[in-house]
mmCIF file of C-alpha atoms in Angstrom:
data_model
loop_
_atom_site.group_PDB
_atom_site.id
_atom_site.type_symbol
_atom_site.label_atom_id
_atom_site.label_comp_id
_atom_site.label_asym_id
_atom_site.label_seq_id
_atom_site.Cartn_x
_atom_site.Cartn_y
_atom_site.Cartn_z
ATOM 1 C CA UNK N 1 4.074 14.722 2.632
ATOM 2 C CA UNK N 2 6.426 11.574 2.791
ATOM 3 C CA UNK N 3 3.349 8.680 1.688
ATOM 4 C CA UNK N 4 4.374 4.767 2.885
ATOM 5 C CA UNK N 5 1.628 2.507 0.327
ATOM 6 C CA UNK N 6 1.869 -1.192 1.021
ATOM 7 C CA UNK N 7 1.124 -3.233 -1.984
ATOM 8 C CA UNK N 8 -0.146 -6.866 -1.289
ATOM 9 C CA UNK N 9 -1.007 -9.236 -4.248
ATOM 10 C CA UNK N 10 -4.733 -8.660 -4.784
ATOM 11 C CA UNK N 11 -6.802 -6.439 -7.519
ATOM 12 C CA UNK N 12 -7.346 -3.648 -4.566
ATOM 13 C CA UNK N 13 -3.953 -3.350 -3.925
ATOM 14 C CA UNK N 14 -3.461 -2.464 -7.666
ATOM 15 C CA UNK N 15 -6.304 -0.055 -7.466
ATOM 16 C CA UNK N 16 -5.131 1.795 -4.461
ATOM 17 C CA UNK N 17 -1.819 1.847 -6.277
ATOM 18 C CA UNK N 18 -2.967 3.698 -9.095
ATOM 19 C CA UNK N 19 -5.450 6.111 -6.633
ATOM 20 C CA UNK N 20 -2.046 7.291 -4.354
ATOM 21 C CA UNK N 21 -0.678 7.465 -7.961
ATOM 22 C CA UNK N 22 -3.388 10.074 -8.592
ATOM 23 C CA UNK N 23 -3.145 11.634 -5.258
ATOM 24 C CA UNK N 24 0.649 11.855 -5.417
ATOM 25 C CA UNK N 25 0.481 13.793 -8.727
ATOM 26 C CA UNK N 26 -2.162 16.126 -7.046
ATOM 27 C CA UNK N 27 -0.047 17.173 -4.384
ATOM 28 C CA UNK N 28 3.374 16.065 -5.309
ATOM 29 C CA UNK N 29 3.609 13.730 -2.438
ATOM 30 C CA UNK N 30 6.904 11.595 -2.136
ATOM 31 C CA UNK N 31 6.065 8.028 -2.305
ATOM 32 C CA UNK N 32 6.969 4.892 -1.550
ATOM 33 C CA UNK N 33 5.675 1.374 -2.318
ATOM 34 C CA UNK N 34 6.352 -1.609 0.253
ATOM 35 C CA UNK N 35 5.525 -5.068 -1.771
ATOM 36 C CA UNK N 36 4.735 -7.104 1.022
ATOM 37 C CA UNK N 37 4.991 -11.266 0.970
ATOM 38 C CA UNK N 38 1.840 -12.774 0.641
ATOM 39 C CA UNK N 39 2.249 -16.353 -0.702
ATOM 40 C CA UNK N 40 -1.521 -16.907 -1.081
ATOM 41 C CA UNK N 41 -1.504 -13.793 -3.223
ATOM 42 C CA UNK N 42 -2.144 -14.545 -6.493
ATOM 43 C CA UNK N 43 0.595 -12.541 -7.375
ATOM 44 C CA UNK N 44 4.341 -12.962 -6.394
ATOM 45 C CA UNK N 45 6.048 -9.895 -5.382
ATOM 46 C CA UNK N 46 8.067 -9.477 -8.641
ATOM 47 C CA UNK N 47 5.071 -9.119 -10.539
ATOM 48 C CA UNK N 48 3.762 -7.005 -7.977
ATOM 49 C CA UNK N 49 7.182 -4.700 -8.854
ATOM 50 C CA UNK N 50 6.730 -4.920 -11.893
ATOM 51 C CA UNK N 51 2.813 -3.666 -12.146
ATOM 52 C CA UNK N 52 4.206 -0.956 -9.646
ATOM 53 C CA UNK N 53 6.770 -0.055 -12.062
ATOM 54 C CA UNK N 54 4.590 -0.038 -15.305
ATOM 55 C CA UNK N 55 1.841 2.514 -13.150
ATOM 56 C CA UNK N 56 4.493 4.431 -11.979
ATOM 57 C CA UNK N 57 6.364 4.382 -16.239
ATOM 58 C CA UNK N 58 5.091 7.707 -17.749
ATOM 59 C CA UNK N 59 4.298 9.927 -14.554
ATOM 60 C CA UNK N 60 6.844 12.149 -12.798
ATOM 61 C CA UNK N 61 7.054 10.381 -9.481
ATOM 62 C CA UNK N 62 10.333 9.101 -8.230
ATOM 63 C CA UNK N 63 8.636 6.876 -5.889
ATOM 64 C CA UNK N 64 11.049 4.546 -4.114
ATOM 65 C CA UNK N 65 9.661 0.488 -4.519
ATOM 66 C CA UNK N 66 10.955 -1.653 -1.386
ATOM 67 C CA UNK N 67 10.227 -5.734 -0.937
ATOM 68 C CA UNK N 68 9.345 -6.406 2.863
ATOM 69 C CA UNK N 69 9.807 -9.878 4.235
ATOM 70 C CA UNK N 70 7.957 -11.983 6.792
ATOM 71 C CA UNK N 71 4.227 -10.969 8.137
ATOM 72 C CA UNK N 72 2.663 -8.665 5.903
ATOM 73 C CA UNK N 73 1.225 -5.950 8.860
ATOM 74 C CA UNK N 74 4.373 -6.326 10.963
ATOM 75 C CA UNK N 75 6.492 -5.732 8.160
ATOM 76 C CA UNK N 76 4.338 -2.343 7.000
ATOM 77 C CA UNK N 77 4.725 -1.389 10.584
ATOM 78 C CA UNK N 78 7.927 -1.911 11.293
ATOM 79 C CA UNK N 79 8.842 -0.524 8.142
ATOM 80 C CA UNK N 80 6.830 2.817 8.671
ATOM 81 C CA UNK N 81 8.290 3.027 12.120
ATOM 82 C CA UNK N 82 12.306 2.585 10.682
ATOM 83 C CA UNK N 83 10.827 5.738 8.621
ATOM 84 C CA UNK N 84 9.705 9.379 8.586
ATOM 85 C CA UNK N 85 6.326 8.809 6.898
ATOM 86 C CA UNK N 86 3.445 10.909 7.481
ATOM 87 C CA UNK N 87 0.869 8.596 6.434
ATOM 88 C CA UNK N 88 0.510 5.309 5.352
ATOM 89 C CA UNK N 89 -1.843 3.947 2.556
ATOM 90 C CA UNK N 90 -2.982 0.417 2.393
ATOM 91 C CA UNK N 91 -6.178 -1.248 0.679
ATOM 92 C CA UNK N 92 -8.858 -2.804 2.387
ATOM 93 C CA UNK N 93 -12.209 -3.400 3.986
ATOM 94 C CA UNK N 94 -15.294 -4.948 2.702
ATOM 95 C CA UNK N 95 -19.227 -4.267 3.119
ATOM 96 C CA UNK N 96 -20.825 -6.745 5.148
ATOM 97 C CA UNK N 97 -24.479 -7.763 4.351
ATOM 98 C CA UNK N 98 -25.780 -5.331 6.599
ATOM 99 C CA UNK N 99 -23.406 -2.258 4.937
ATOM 100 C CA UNK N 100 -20.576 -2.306 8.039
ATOM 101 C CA UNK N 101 -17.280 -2.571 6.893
ATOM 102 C CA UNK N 102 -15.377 -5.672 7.714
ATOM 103 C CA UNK N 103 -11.368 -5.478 7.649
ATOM 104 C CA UNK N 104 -9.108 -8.022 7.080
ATOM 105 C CA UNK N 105 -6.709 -9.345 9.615
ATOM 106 C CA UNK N 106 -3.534 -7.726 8.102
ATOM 107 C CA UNK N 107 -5.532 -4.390 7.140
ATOM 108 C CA UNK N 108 -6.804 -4.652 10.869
ATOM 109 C CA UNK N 109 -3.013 -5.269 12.746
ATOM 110 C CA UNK N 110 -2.024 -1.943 10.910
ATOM 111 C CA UNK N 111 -4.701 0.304 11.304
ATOM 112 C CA UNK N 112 -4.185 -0.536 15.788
ATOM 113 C CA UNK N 113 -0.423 -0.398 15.288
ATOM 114 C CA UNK N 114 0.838 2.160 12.583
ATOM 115 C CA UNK N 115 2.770 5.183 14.152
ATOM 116 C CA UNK N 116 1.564 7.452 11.942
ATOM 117 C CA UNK N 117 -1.995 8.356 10.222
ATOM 118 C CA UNK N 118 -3.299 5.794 8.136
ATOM 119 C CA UNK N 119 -5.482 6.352 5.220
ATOM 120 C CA UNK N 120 -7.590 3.091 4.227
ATOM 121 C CA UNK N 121 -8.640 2.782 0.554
ATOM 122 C CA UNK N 122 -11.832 1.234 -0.336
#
């Protein structure tokens, strides 16, 4: 399976990094990483390359790492549409006070407008 992860500043995007890392060992996935701009990230997007790189250091995926520009969703989407993914894996979603999930806005626009099955990571 082709996998399309996006990678936005924040500790869950690191953690759902290293979980498609897992999964793409498992199955021997092909994988790529979109670092998307997020200026209120706490993280730019070369040290969002380079944690990518250090996960991805010792393992035997050739995953191909990609910087997108501009709004982080439409940039996943258009990206993943320009492609032949069959799924795309972003991070997302917290539990409300009443256990719902609540999404984000950006983990929201993708989720209505992928072309392709996306899995969300919690």
């Amino acid at each position: 399976m082709d996998v399309l992860m996006g990678l936005g500043g924040s500790d869950e995007s690191i953690k759902t990094l290293r979980r498609t890392i897992e999964r793409t060992r498992e199955v021997d996935d092909d994988l790529t990483v979109a670092i998307l701009e997020k200026p209120e990230s706490k993280r730019s997007q070369e040290e969002m390359r380079e944690q990518a790189e250090e996960l991805l250091d010792g393992t035997d995926i050739d995953a191909n790492i990609v910087e997108l520009e501009g709004d982080p969703g439409s940039a996943l989407v258009d990206y993943a549409e320009q492609g032949e993914f069959d799924q795309l894996v972003i991070g997302g979603g917290t539990l409300s006070p009443m256990g719902k999930i609540q999404l984000g806005p950006i983990t929201e626009f993708v989720l209505l407008n992928a072309p392709t099955t996306v899995k969300l990571v919690r």
